Structures are given as structure tokens and as C-alpha cells.
Amino acid sequence: MRIVLADDERMVRTALRAILESEPDLTVAGEAVTGAEAVALVRELRPDVVLMDVRMPEVDGIRATETLLRVMPDPPRIVVVTTFENDSYVYDALRAGASGFLLKRVTADELVGAVRLVARGDSLLFPAAVRALAAEHAAARARPVPAAPWTERLTEREAEVLRLMAAGLSNAEISGRLRVGPATTKSHVAGVLAKLEVRDRTQAVIAAFESG
């Protein structure tokens, strides 16, 4: 699995590289110091995962994330990295399309687990933190209400699944809660993502919080 590190602090990049490359299945394909460098490097190397510092000079992690998701037909999974759980930049990055976020104080095992999690297509969410971020920013930055609100297009079961997703439950946990098979849960989740017109669970959860 190939990873690109984007962070303007050399010590942070060195520590991340040491942790990741201690695993036989992970390799750091490249490092960037600014968001602009990250965009160019990711487009060139096409890694599986990008660890993107949210605050960088010239071009920050939010704009870099937006650019990569816009210009690449098959963009990598992007995880924004921050020092503070309540960093307002994190919320903007998640809305821009990042697959989740990590705090710089995570343990080595948590870092490796997070990279593997997003690489297989899952989202890295801290529901309580996302809920707090949404409550703080939704009023000012809520998306315009469409002519036919997506909330009205969800079936009762899909709405229930979305609430459980927003509570941080995995597909397996949702299956257990609803007493349905994994395939049924997967189908409901896919239906939710399609009707919300979002890329992944992170975007769906943000939409859920913003809609109330």
C-alpha cells in the first residue's frame, strides 16, 4: 500500500514515515511540504492513501483535498491530520471530501489501523467530534435545500440506517441492531449514499448532522 505524506513539519513527516514503514505492507511513496506540492505529487505517484496536514503554507490541506477530488478521476483516500479535535478546518476538509481525520497524538497502532481502514474504502470518523463540529458550523454553512429534499427521498429504513451511521456504527453493528443480514445493510447504505449524492460515509454523516 502506497502512501503520500503532506505536512510542513519535517519531524512530523519523519515520525509518520518511521511508523508506517515499520509495517511490511506499507510504504511511503513521497513527501510534500505544502498543499500545492501535495497535489502535484499525488497526481504523479497515484498513491492509495494521503495523510494531509490540514494547515500548511501557500495551499492548505482543504484546498489541496478539493483540488485532488476534482481533477483526479480515481482519487486516493485522503485523511486530514490535525492537532486539535475541534479544529474548524477539519470540518471544512470533511465537507471537501476527505475520508476522515486523525489527531497527531494518535498511537502508532491507531495510525496504521486508520490507514488500512480508509484504504479498503471505509471512513474514519469520530462521531462525537463530527457532531460537535457540525453543530458549530451547520447554521453558517448548511448546503442549500433542494427542490425535493433528500430527506424526503429516504425510506424509513434508510433514514434509520443513516442515523446509525451518524452514531458511528459499522455495517456489522448496524446489521446486529436492525437484525438484518450484512448484504441487506450494505444495500441500505448504498441507497443512502446514492440518494444523498455523496462519495462515502463521512459525507453522509455530515449531511445527516447538517439536516438535523
C-alpha positions as protocol buffer text, in pm:
chain_id: "A"
residue {
  index: 1
  type: MET
  ca { x: 0 y: 0 z: 0 }
}
residue {
  index: 2
  type: ARG
  ca { x: 149 y: 334 z: -109 }
}
residue {
  index: 3
  type: ILE
  ca { x: 112 y: 649 z: 99 }
}
residue {
  index: 4
  type: VAL
  ca { x: 196 y: 1016 z: 48 }
}
residue {
  index: 5
  type: LEU
  ca { x: 267 y: 1238 z: 350 }
}
residue {
  index: 6
  type: ALA
  ca { x: 183 y: 1610 z: 330 }
}
residue {
  index: 7
  type: ASP
  ca { x: 299 y: 1813 z: 628 }
}
residue {
  index: 8
  type: ASP
  ca { x: 515 y: 2122 z: 660 }
}
residue {
  index: 9
  type: GLU
  ca { x: 688 y: 1992 z: 974 }
}
residue {
  index: 10
  type: ARG
  ca { x: 983 y: 1768 z: 893 }
}
residue {
  index: 11
  type: MET
  ca { x: 980 y: 1597 z: 1233 }
}
residue {
  index: 12
  type: VAL
  ca { x: 615 y: 1500 z: 1187 }
}
residue {
  index: 13
  type: ARG
  ca { x: 683 y: 1352 z: 844 }
}
residue {
  index: 14
  type: THR
  ca { x: 984 y: 1163 z: 978 }
}
residue {
  index: 15
  type: ALA
  ca { x: 783 y: 1016 z: 1264 }
}
residue {
  index: 16
  type: LEU
  ca { x: 495 y: 917 z: 1036 }
}
residue {
  index: 17
  type: ARG
  ca { x: 731 y: 755 z: 786 }
}
residue {
  index: 18
  type: ALA
  ca { x: 908 y: 556 z: 1059 }
}
residue {
  index: 19
  type: ILE
  ca { x: 579 y: 422 z: 1194 }
}
residue {
  index: 20
  type: LEU
  ca { x: 428 y: 337 z: 858 }
}
residue {
  index: 21
  type: GLU
  ca { x: 735 y: 177 z: 705 }
}
residue {
  index: 22
  type: SER
  ca { x: 778 y: -49 z: 1007 }
}
residue {
  index: 23
  type: GLU
  ca { x: 484 y: -241 z: 858 }
}
residue {
  index: 24
  type: PRO
  ca { x: 571 y: -481 z: 573 }
}
residue {
  index: 25
  type: ASP
  ca { x: 265 y: -391 z: 367 }
}
residue {
  index: 26
  type: LEU
  ca { x: 300 y: -11 z: 389 }
}
residue {
  index: 27
  type: THR
  ca { x: 541 y: 219 z: 209 }
}
residue {
  index: 28
  type: VAL
  ca { x: 574 y: 598 z: 193 }
}
residue {
  index: 29
  type: ALA
  ca { x: 590 y: 683 z: -175 }
}
residue {
  index: 30
  type: GLY
  ca { x: 663 y: 1053 z: -127 }
}
residue {
  index: 31
  type: GLU
  ca { x: 651 y: 1359 z: 97 }
}
residue {
  index: 32
  type: ALA
  ca { x: 518 y: 1712 z: 39 }
}
residue {
  index: 33
  type: VAL
  ca { x: 565 y: 2030 z: 241 }
}
residue {
  index: 34
  type: THR
  ca { x: 278 y: 2239 z: 102 }
}
residue {
  index: 35
  type: GLY
  ca { x: -66 y: 2168 z: -35 }
}
residue {
  index: 36
  type: ALA
  ca { x: 47 y: 2264 z: -384 }
}
residue {
  index: 37
  type: GLU
  ca { x: 334 y: 2016 z: -364 }
}
residue {
  index: 38
  type: ALA
  ca { x: 92 y: 1752 z: -236 }
}
residue {
  index: 39
  type: VAL
  ca { x: -140 y: 1796 z: -532 }
}
residue {
  index: 40
  type: ALA
  ca { x: 143 y: 1763 z: -784 }
}
residue {
  index: 41
  type: LEU
  ca { x: 299 y: 1467 z: -605 }
}
residue {
  index: 42
  type: VAL
  ca { x: -27 y: 1276 z: -565 }
}
residue {
  index: 43
  type: ARG
  ca { x: -116 y: 1327 z: -929 }
}
residue {
  index: 44
  type: GLU
  ca { x: 226 y: 1194 z: -1027 }
}
residue {
  index: 45
  type: LEU
  ca { x: 253 y: 899 z: -785 }
}
residue {
  index: 46
  type: ARG
  ca { x: -117 y: 800 z: -754 }
}
residue {
  index: 47
  type: PRO
  ca { x: -91 y: 658 z: -401 }
}
residue {
  index: 48
  type: ASP
  ca { x: -362 y: 465 z: -220 }
}
residue {
  index: 49
  type: VAL
  ca { x: -380 y: 699 z: 80 }
}
residue {
  index: 50
  type: VAL
  ca { x: -275 y: 1057 z: 154 }
}
residue {
  index: 51
  type: LEU
  ca { x: -213 y: 1184 z: 507 }
}
residue {
  index: 52
  type: MET
  ca { x: -282 y: 1554 z: 462 }
}
residue {
  index: 53
  type: ASP
  ca { x: -193 y: 1813 z: 724 }
}
residue {
  index: 54
  type: VAL
  ca { x: -489 y: 2047 z: 747 }
}
residue {
  index: 55
  type: ARG
  ca { x: -277 y: 2359 z: 798 }
}
residue {
  index: 56
  type: MET
  ca { x: 9 y: 2417 z: 553 }
}
residue {
  index: 57
  type: PRO
  ca { x: 163 y: 2726 z: 392 }
}
residue {
  index: 58
  type: GLU
  ca { x: 59 y: 2858 z: 50 }
}
residue {
  index: 59
  type: VAL
  ca { x: -215 y: 2598 z: -12 }
}
residue {
  index: 60
  type: ASP
  ca { x: -376 y: 2436 z: 291 }
}
residue {
  index: 61
  type: GLY
  ca { x: -500 y: 2079 z: 320 }
}
residue {
  index: 62
  type: ILE
  ca { x: -860 y: 2175 z: 248 }
}
residue {
  index: 63
  type: ARG
  ca { x: -787 y: 2333 z: -87 }
}
residue {
  index: 64
  type: ALA
  ca { x: -548 y: 2052 z: -175 }
}
residue {
  index: 65
  type: THR
  ca { x: -817 y: 1795 z: -93 }
}
residue {
  index: 66
  type: GLU
  ca { x: -1077 y: 1979 z: -301 }
}
residue {
  index: 67
  type: THR
  ca { x: -838 y: 2001 z: -595 }
}
residue {
  index: 68
  type: LEU
  ca { x: -742 y: 1633 z: -589 }
}
residue {
  index: 69
  type: LEU
  ca { x: -1102 y: 1517 z: -574 }
}
residue {
  index: 70
  type: ARG
  ca { x: -1194 y: 1749 z: -859 }
}
residue {
  index: 71
  type: VAL
  ca { x: -910 y: 1677 z: -1102 }
}
residue {
  index: 72
  type: MET
  ca { x: -843 y: 1306 z: -1045 }
}
residue {
  index: 73
  type: PRO
  ca { x: -1089 y: 1055 z: -1192 }
}
residue {
  index: 74
  type: ASP
  ca { x: -992 y: 798 z: -929 }
}
residue {
  index: 75
  type: PRO
  ca { x: -855 y: 999 z: -635 }
}
residue {
  index: 76
  type: PRO
  ca { x: -684 y: 834 z: -337 }
}
residue {
  index: 77
  type: ARG
  ca { x: -838 y: 820 z: 6 }
}
residue {
  index: 78
  type: ILE
  ca { x: -744 y: 1136 z: 193 }
}
residue {
  index: 79
  type: VAL
  ca { x: -714 y: 1160 z: 571 }
}
residue {
  index: 80
  type: VAL
  ca { x: -660 y: 1505 z: 716 }
}
residue {
  index: 81
  type: VAL
  ca { x: -430 y: 1530 z: 1015 }
}
residue {
  index: 82
  type: THR
  ca { x: -470 y: 1794 z: 1282 }
}
residue {
  index: 83
  type: THR
  ca { x: -358 y: 1885 z: 1632 }
}
residue {
  index: 84
  type: PHE
  ca { x: -698 y: 1981 z: 1768 }
}
residue {
  index: 85
  type: GLU
  ca { x: -1017 y: 1776 z: 1762 }
}
residue {
  index: 86
  type: ASN
  ca { x: -1231 y: 2087 z: 1733 }
}
residue {
  index: 87
  type: ASP
  ca { x: -1028 y: 2243 z: 1452 }
}
residue {
  index: 88
  type: SER
  ca { x: -1277 y: 2417 z: 1223 }
}
residue {
  index: 89
  type: TYR
  ca { x: -1053 y: 2331 z: 930 }
}
residue {
  index: 90
  type: VAL
  ca { x: -1131 y: 1963 z: 991 }
}
residue {
  index: 91
  type: TYR
  ca { x: -1500 y: 2016 z: 925 }
}
residue {
  index: 92
  type: ASP
  ca { x: -1425 y: 2202 z: 601 }
}
residue {
  index: 93
  type: ALA
  ca { x: -1190 y: 1923 z: 492 }
}
residue {
  index: 94
  type: LEU
  ca { x: -1451 y: 1656 z: 560 }
}
residue {
  index: 95
  type: ARG
  ca { x: -1706 y: 1851 z: 361 }
}
residue {
  index: 96
  type: ALA
  ca { x: -1449 y: 1885 z: 82 }
}
residue {
  index: 97
  type: GLY
  ca { x: -1434 y: 1507 z: 52 }
}
residue {
  index: 98
  type: ALA
  ca { x: -1173 y: 1378 z: 295 }
}
residue {
  index: 99
  type: SER
  ca { x: -1242 y: 1025 z: 417 }
}
residue {
  index: 100
  type: GLY
  ca { x: -1182 y: 1119 z: 779 }
}
residue {
  index: 101
  type: PHE
  ca { x: -937 y: 1278 z: 1014 }
}
residue {
  index: 102
  type: LEU
  ca { x: -666 y: 1185 z: 1260 }
}
residue {
  index: 103
  type: LEU
  ca { x: -526 y: 1367 z: 1559 }
}
residue {
  index: 104
  type: LYS
  ca { x: -147 y: 1400 z: 1569 }
}
residue {
  index: 105
  type: ARG
  ca { x: -145 y: 1244 z: 1914 }
}
residue {
  index: 106
  type: VAL
  ca { x: -269 y: 904 z: 1793 }
}
residue {
  index: 107
  type: THR
  ca { x: -64 y: 597 z: 1879 }
}
residue {
  index: 108
  type: ALA
  ca { x: 137 y: 407 z: 1620 }
}
residue {
  index: 109
  type: ASP
  ca { x: -118 y: 125 z: 1617 }
}
residue {
  index: 110
  type: GLU
  ca { x: -404 y: 371 z: 1568 }
}
residue {
  index: 111
  type: LEU
  ca { x: -221 y: 538 z: 1279 }
}
residue {
  index: 112
  type: VAL
  ca { x: -153 y: 210 z: 1099 }
}
residue {
  index: 113
  type: GLY
  ca { x: -508 y: 89 z: 1162 }
}
residue {
  index: 114
  type: ALA
  ca { x: -652 y: 413 z: 1026 }
}
residue {
  index: 115
  type: VAL
  ca { x: -451 y: 393 z: 703 }
}
residue {
  index: 116
  type: ARG
  ca { x: -562 y: 36 z: 642 }
}
residue {
  index: 117
  type: LEU
  ca { x: -923 y: 127 z: 726 }
}
residue {
  index: 118
  type: VAL
  ca { x: -955 y: 405 z: 470 }
}
residue {
  index: 119
  type: ALA
  ca { x: -756 y: 213 z: 209 }
}
residue {
  index: 120
  type: ARG
  ca { x: -1023 y: -55 z: 199 }
}
residue {
  index: 121
  type: GLY
  ca { x: -1293 y: 206 z: 146 }
}
residue {
  index: 122
  type: ASP
  ca { x: -1419 y: 273 z: 497 }
}
residue {
  index: 123
  type: SER
  ca { x: -1444 y: 615 z: 658 }
}
residue {
  index: 124
  type: LEU
  ca { x: -1250 y: 724 z: 961 }
}
residue {
  index: 125
  type: LEU
  ca { x: -1498 y: 901 z: 1185 }
}
residue {
  index: 126
  type: PHE
  ca { x: -1510 y: 1022 z: 1542 }
}
residue {
  index: 127
  type: PRO
  ca { x: -1889 y: 1067 z: 1572 }
}
residue {
  index: 128
  type: ALA
  ca { x: -1883 y: 1282 z: 1886 }
}
residue {
  index: 129
  type: ALA
  ca { x: -1625 y: 1517 z: 1734 }
}
residue {
  index: 130
  type: VAL
  ca { x: -1807 y: 1538 z: 1400 }
}
residue {
  index: 131
  type: ARG
  ca { x: -2133 y: 1606 z: 1584 }
}
residue {
  index: 132
  type: ALA
  ca { x: -1972 y: 1895 z: 1772 }
}
residue {
  index: 133
  type: LEU
  ca { x: -1817 y: 2033 z: 1454 }
}
residue {
  index: 134
  type: ALA
  ca { x: -2149 y: 2010 z: 1270 }
}
residue {
  index: 135
  type: ALA
  ca { x: -2339 y: 2183 z: 1548 }
}
residue {
  index: 136
  type: GLU
  ca { x: -2089 y: 2469 z: 1539 }
}
residue {
  index: 137
  type: HIS
  ca { x: -2077 y: 2517 z: 1163 }
}
residue {
  index: 138
  type: ALA
  ca { x: -2401 y: 2385 z: 1012 }
}
residue {
  index: 139
  type: ALA
  ca { x: -2602 y: 2702 z: 1063 }
}
residue {
  index: 140
  type: ALA
  ca { x: -2348 y: 2917 z: 881 }
}
residue {
  index: 141
  type: ARG
  ca { x: -2252 y: 2667 z: 612 }
}
residue {
  index: 142
  type: ALA
  ca { x: -2553 y: 2446 z: 554 }
}
residue {
  index: 143
  type: ARG
  ca { x: -2600 y: 2335 z: 195 }
}
residue {
  index: 144
  type: PRO
  ca { x: -2895 y: 2491 z: 9 }
}
residue {
  index: 145
  type: VAL
  ca { x: -3220 y: 2297 z: 42 }
}
residue {
  index: 146
  type: PRO
  ca { x: -3303 y: 2138 z: -295 }
}
residue {
  index: 147
  type: ALA
  ca { x: -3646 y: 2148 z: -454 }
}
residue {
  index: 148
  type: ALA
  ca { x: -3701 y: 1787 z: -347 }
}
residue {
  index: 149
  type: PRO
  ca { x: -3504 y: 1748 z: -19 }
}
residue {
  index: 150
  type: TRP
  ca { x: -3314 y: 1421 z: 1 }
}
residue {
  index: 151
  type: THR
  ca { x: -3459 y: 1367 z: 346 }
}
residue {
  index: 152
  type: GLU
  ca { x: -3794 y: 1306 z: 180 }
}
residue {
  index: 153
  type: ARG
  ca { x: -3645 y: 1059 z: -66 }
}
residue {
  index: 154
  type: LEU
  ca { x: -3509 y: 826 z: 201 }
}
residue {
  index: 155
  type: THR
  ca { x: -3723 y: 533 z: 302 }
}
residue {
  index: 156
  type: GLU
  ca { x: -3795 y: 491 z: 674 }
}
residue {
  index: 157
  type: ARG
  ca { x: -3537 y: 214 z: 696 }
}
residue {
  index: 158
  type: GLU
  ca { x: -3274 y: 417 z: 505 }
}
residue {
  index: 159
  type: ALA
  ca { x: -3326 y: 707 z: 745 }
}
residue {
  index: 160
  type: GLU
  ca { x: -3277 y: 469 z: 1035 }
}
residue {
  index: 161
  type: VAL
  ca { x: -2958 y: 335 z: 880 }
}
residue {
  index: 162
  type: LEU
  ca { x: -2830 y: 690 z: 829 }
}
residue {
  index: 163
  type: ARG
  ca { x: -2890 y: 771 z: 1197 }
}
residue {
  index: 164
  type: LEU
  ca { x: -2694 y: 462 z: 1299 }
}
residue {
  index: 165
  type: MET
  ca { x: -2413 y: 555 z: 1058 }
}
residue {
  index: 166
  type: ALA
  ca { x: -2403 y: 900 z: 1219 }
}
residue {
  index: 167
  type: ALA
  ca { x: -2375 y: 734 z: 1560 }
}
residue {
  index: 168
  type: GLY
  ca { x: -2057 y: 567 z: 1438 }
}
residue {
  index: 169
  type: LEU
  ca { x: -2187 y: 212 z: 1390 }
}
residue {
  index: 170
  type: SER
  ca { x: -2018 y: -13 z: 1135 }
}
residue {
  index: 171
  type: ASN
  ca { x: -2217 y: -219 z: 885 }
}
residue {
  index: 172
  type: ALA
  ca { x: -2182 y: -525 z: 1108 }
}
residue {
  index: 173
  type: GLU
  ca { x: -2310 y: -331 z: 1408 }
}
residue {
  index: 174
  type: ILE
  ca { x: -2600 y: -190 z: 1206 }
}
residue {
  index: 175
  type: SER
  ca { x: -2691 y: -543 z: 1094 }
}
residue {
  index: 176
  type: GLY
  ca { x: -2696 y: -655 z: 1457 }
}
residue {
  index: 177
  type: ARG
  ca { x: -2904 y: -359 z: 1570 }
}
residue {
  index: 178
  type: LEU
  ca { x: -3160 y: -398 z: 1292 }
}
residue {
  index: 179
  type: ARG
  ca { x: -3145 y: -779 z: 1289 }
}
residue {
  index: 180
  type: VAL
  ca { x: -3085 y: -798 z: 915 }
}
residue {
  index: 181
  type: GLY
  ca { x: -2817 y: -966 z: 707 }
}
residue {
  index: 182
  type: PRO
  ca { x: -2492 y: -793 z: 603 }
}
residue {
  index: 183
  type: ALA
  ca { x: -2600 y: -784 z: 238 }
}
residue {
  index: 184
  type: THR
  ca { x: -2922 y: -604 z: 333 }
}
residue {
  index: 185
  type: THR
  ca { x: -2733 y: -347 z: 538 }
}
residue {
  index: 186
  type: LYS
  ca { x: -2485 y: -291 z: 257 }
}
residue {
  index: 187
  type: SER
  ca { x: -2774 y: -233 z: 19 }
}
residue {
  index: 188
  type: HIS
  ca { x: -2934 y: 21 z: 252 }
}
residue {
  index: 189
  type: VAL
  ca { x: -2604 y: 207 z: 296 }
}
residue {
  index: 190
  type: ALA
  ca { x: -2554 y: 217 z: -81 }
}
residue {
  index: 191
  type: GLY
  ca { x: -2907 y: 353 z: -119 }
}
residue {
  index: 192
  type: VAL
  ca { x: -2838 y: 627 z: 135 }
}
residue {
  index: 193
  type: LEU
  ca { x: -2516 y: 733 z: -39 }
}
residue {
  index: 194
  type: ALA
  ca { x: -2686 y: 737 z: -379 }
}
residue {
  index: 195
  type: LYS
  ca { x: -2983 y: 945 z: -263 }
}
residue {
  index: 196
  type: LEU
  ca { x: -2763 y: 1193 z: -78 }
}
residue {
  index: 197
  type: GLU
  ca { x: -2531 y: 1204 z: -382 }
}
residue {
  index: 198
  type: VAL
  ca { x: -2225 y: 1170 z: -160 }
}
residue {
  index: 199
  type: ARG
  ca { x: -1897 y: 982 z: -202 }
}
residue {
  index: 200
  type: ASP
  ca { x: -1878 y: 793 z: 126 }
}
residue {
  index: 201
  type: ARG
  ca { x: -2000 y: 752 z: 485 }
}
residue {
  index: 202
  type: THR
  ca { x: -1817 y: 1062 z: 603 }
}
residue {
  index: 203
  type: GLN
  ca { x: -2012 y: 1282 z: 364 }
}
residue {
  index: 204
  type: ALA
  ca { x: -2335 y: 1106 z: 457 }
}
residue {
  index: 205
  type: VAL
  ca { x: -2279 y: 1163 z: 828 }
}
residue {
  index: 206
  type: ILE
  ca { x: -2207 y: 1533 z: 775 }
}
residue {
  index: 207
  type: ALA
  ca { x: -2523 y: 1565 z: 568 }
}
residue {
  index: 208
  type: ALA
  ca { x: -2718 y: 1394 z: 847 }
}
residue {
  index: 209
  type: PHE
  ca { x: -2591 y: 1634 z: 1111 }
}
residue {
  index: 210
  type: GLU
  ca { x: -2649 y: 1938 z: 893 }
}
residue {
  index: 211
  type: SER
  ca { x: -3006 y: 1831 z: 819 }
}
residue {
  index: 212
  type: GLY
  ca { x: -3083 y: 1788 z: 1188 }
}
